[in-house]
Amino acid sequence: MNSVEELCTLIGSRITWGPGEDAGSLDADTPLLERGLVDSLAIMEIVAALGKEAGVSLPDTEIVAANFRSPKALWAAIEKLSAEGGK
């Protein structure tokens, strides 16, 4: 995982989109929780996909609403983990 754009693609593929919506409308600032785009199941699917597809392991302490407010917020958490030596 090299960019927030790649993260948006991963998240977008795990969201159930409503009529007239699609993954192309997802950007770094999209309010995921506020718009109801993710729920607890979608969050766990995103976490699993991060581990499987990107080699990014989020510890339980990082699976909090604040980190899933937007792709940018999740990207910041991933970068923080990476800087701390985690992945």
Tab-separated table of C-alpha atoms in Angstrom:
chain	number	residue	atom	x	y	z
A	1	MET	CA	0.000	0.000	0.000
A	2	ASN	CA	1.752	3.104	-1.243
A	3	SER	CA	-0.839	5.851	-1.286
A	4	VAL	CA	-4.186	7.026	0.010
A	5	GLU	CA	-5.513	6.538	-3.523
A	6	GLU	CA	-4.685	2.805	-3.342
A	7	LEU	CA	-6.400	2.714	0.029
A	8	CYS	CA	-9.487	4.366	-1.496
A	9	THR	CA	-9.589	1.622	-4.135
A	10	LEU	CA	-9.379	-1.078	-1.458
A	11	ILE	CA	-12.086	0.567	0.661
A	12	GLY	CA	-14.296	1.233	-2.350
A	13	SER	CA	-14.271	-2.429	-3.277
A	14	ARG	CA	-15.602	-3.344	0.192
A	15	ILE	CA	-18.516	-0.913	0.273
A	16	THR	CA	-22.052	-1.773	-0.767
A	17	TRP	CA	-22.913	1.144	-2.990
A	18	GLY	CA	-26.440	2.449	-3.371
A	19	PRO	CA	-28.147	3.244	-6.674
A	20	GLY	CA	-26.265	5.945	-8.553
A	21	GLU	CA	-23.169	5.602	-6.357
A	22	ASP	CA	-19.920	3.903	-7.259
A	23	ALA	CA	-16.393	3.402	-6.016
A	24	GLY	CA	-15.171	6.168	-8.332
A	25	SER	CA	-16.893	8.706	-6.102
A	26	LEU	CA	-14.688	7.767	-3.134
A	27	ASP	CA	-11.809	10.112	-2.375
A	28	ALA	CA	-9.512	10.668	0.592
A	29	ASP	CA	-11.934	13.044	2.307
A	30	THR	CA	-15.126	11.012	1.856
A	31	PRO	CA	-16.846	10.802	5.266
A	32	LEU	CA	-17.259	7.023	5.494
A	33	LEU	CA	-19.107	6.834	8.805
A	34	GLU	CA	-21.127	10.016	8.389
A	35	ARG	CA	-22.475	8.859	5.022
A	36	GLY	CA	-23.133	5.360	6.328
A	37	LEU	CA	-20.769	3.802	3.791
A	38	VAL	CA	-19.154	1.508	6.338
A	39	ASP	CA	-20.497	-0.449	9.272
A	40	SER	CA	-18.740	-2.811	11.667
A	41	LEU	CA	-18.738	-5.651	9.141
A	42	ALA	CA	-17.290	-3.455	6.381
A	43	ILE	CA	-14.612	-2.219	8.790
A	44	MET	CA	-13.572	-5.790	9.582
A	45	GLU	CA	-13.525	-6.612	5.842
A	46	ILE	CA	-11.292	-3.586	5.228
A	47	VAL	CA	-8.977	-4.621	8.078
A	48	ALA	CA	-8.762	-8.173	6.703
A	49	ALA	CA	-8.097	-6.894	3.173
A	50	LEU	CA	-5.355	-4.592	4.438
A	51	GLY	CA	-3.629	-7.598	5.978
A	52	LYS	CA	-4.149	-9.958	3.058
A	53	GLU	CA	-3.647	-7.627	0.092
A	54	ALA	CA	-1.343	-4.950	1.476
A	55	GLY	CA	0.507	-6.662	4.318
A	56	VAL	CA	-0.734	-4.008	6.746
A	57	SER	CA	-1.711	-5.359	10.136
A	58	LEU	CA	-3.832	-3.043	12.257
A	59	PRO	CA	-3.643	-3.839	15.958
A	60	ASP	CA	-6.965	-3.972	17.797
A	61	THR	CA	-6.151	-0.656	19.462
A	62	GLU	CA	-6.237	1.039	16.038
A	63	ILE	CA	-9.605	-0.391	14.963
A	64	VAL	CA	-11.551	2.574	16.271
A	65	ALA	CA	-14.152	4.859	14.696
A	66	ALA	CA	-11.741	7.795	14.499
A	67	ASN	CA	-9.503	5.845	12.101
A	68	PHE	CA	-12.431	4.989	9.831
A	69	ARG	CA	-14.009	8.438	9.536
A	70	SER	CA	-12.404	8.849	6.101
A	71	PRO	CA	-9.775	7.142	3.954
A	72	LYS	CA	-7.407	9.985	4.898
A	73	ALA	CA	-7.855	9.203	8.616
A	74	LEU	CA	-7.139	5.514	8.038
A	75	TRP	CA	-4.132	6.375	5.873
A	76	ALA	CA	-2.757	8.555	8.707
A	77	ALA	CA	-3.094	5.616	11.119
A	78	ILE	CA	-1.317	3.300	8.662
A	79	GLU	CA	1.512	5.800	8.175
A	80	LYS	CA	1.839	6.233	11.942
A	81	LEU	CA	2.123	2.463	12.411
A	82	SER	CA	4.684	2.272	9.631
A	83	ALA	CA	6.767	5.058	11.185
A	84	GLU	CA	6.676	3.222	14.519
A	85	GLY	CA	8.084	0.127	12.879
A	86	GLY	CA	4.825	-1.771	12.546
A	87	LYS	CA	3.278	-2.664	9.244
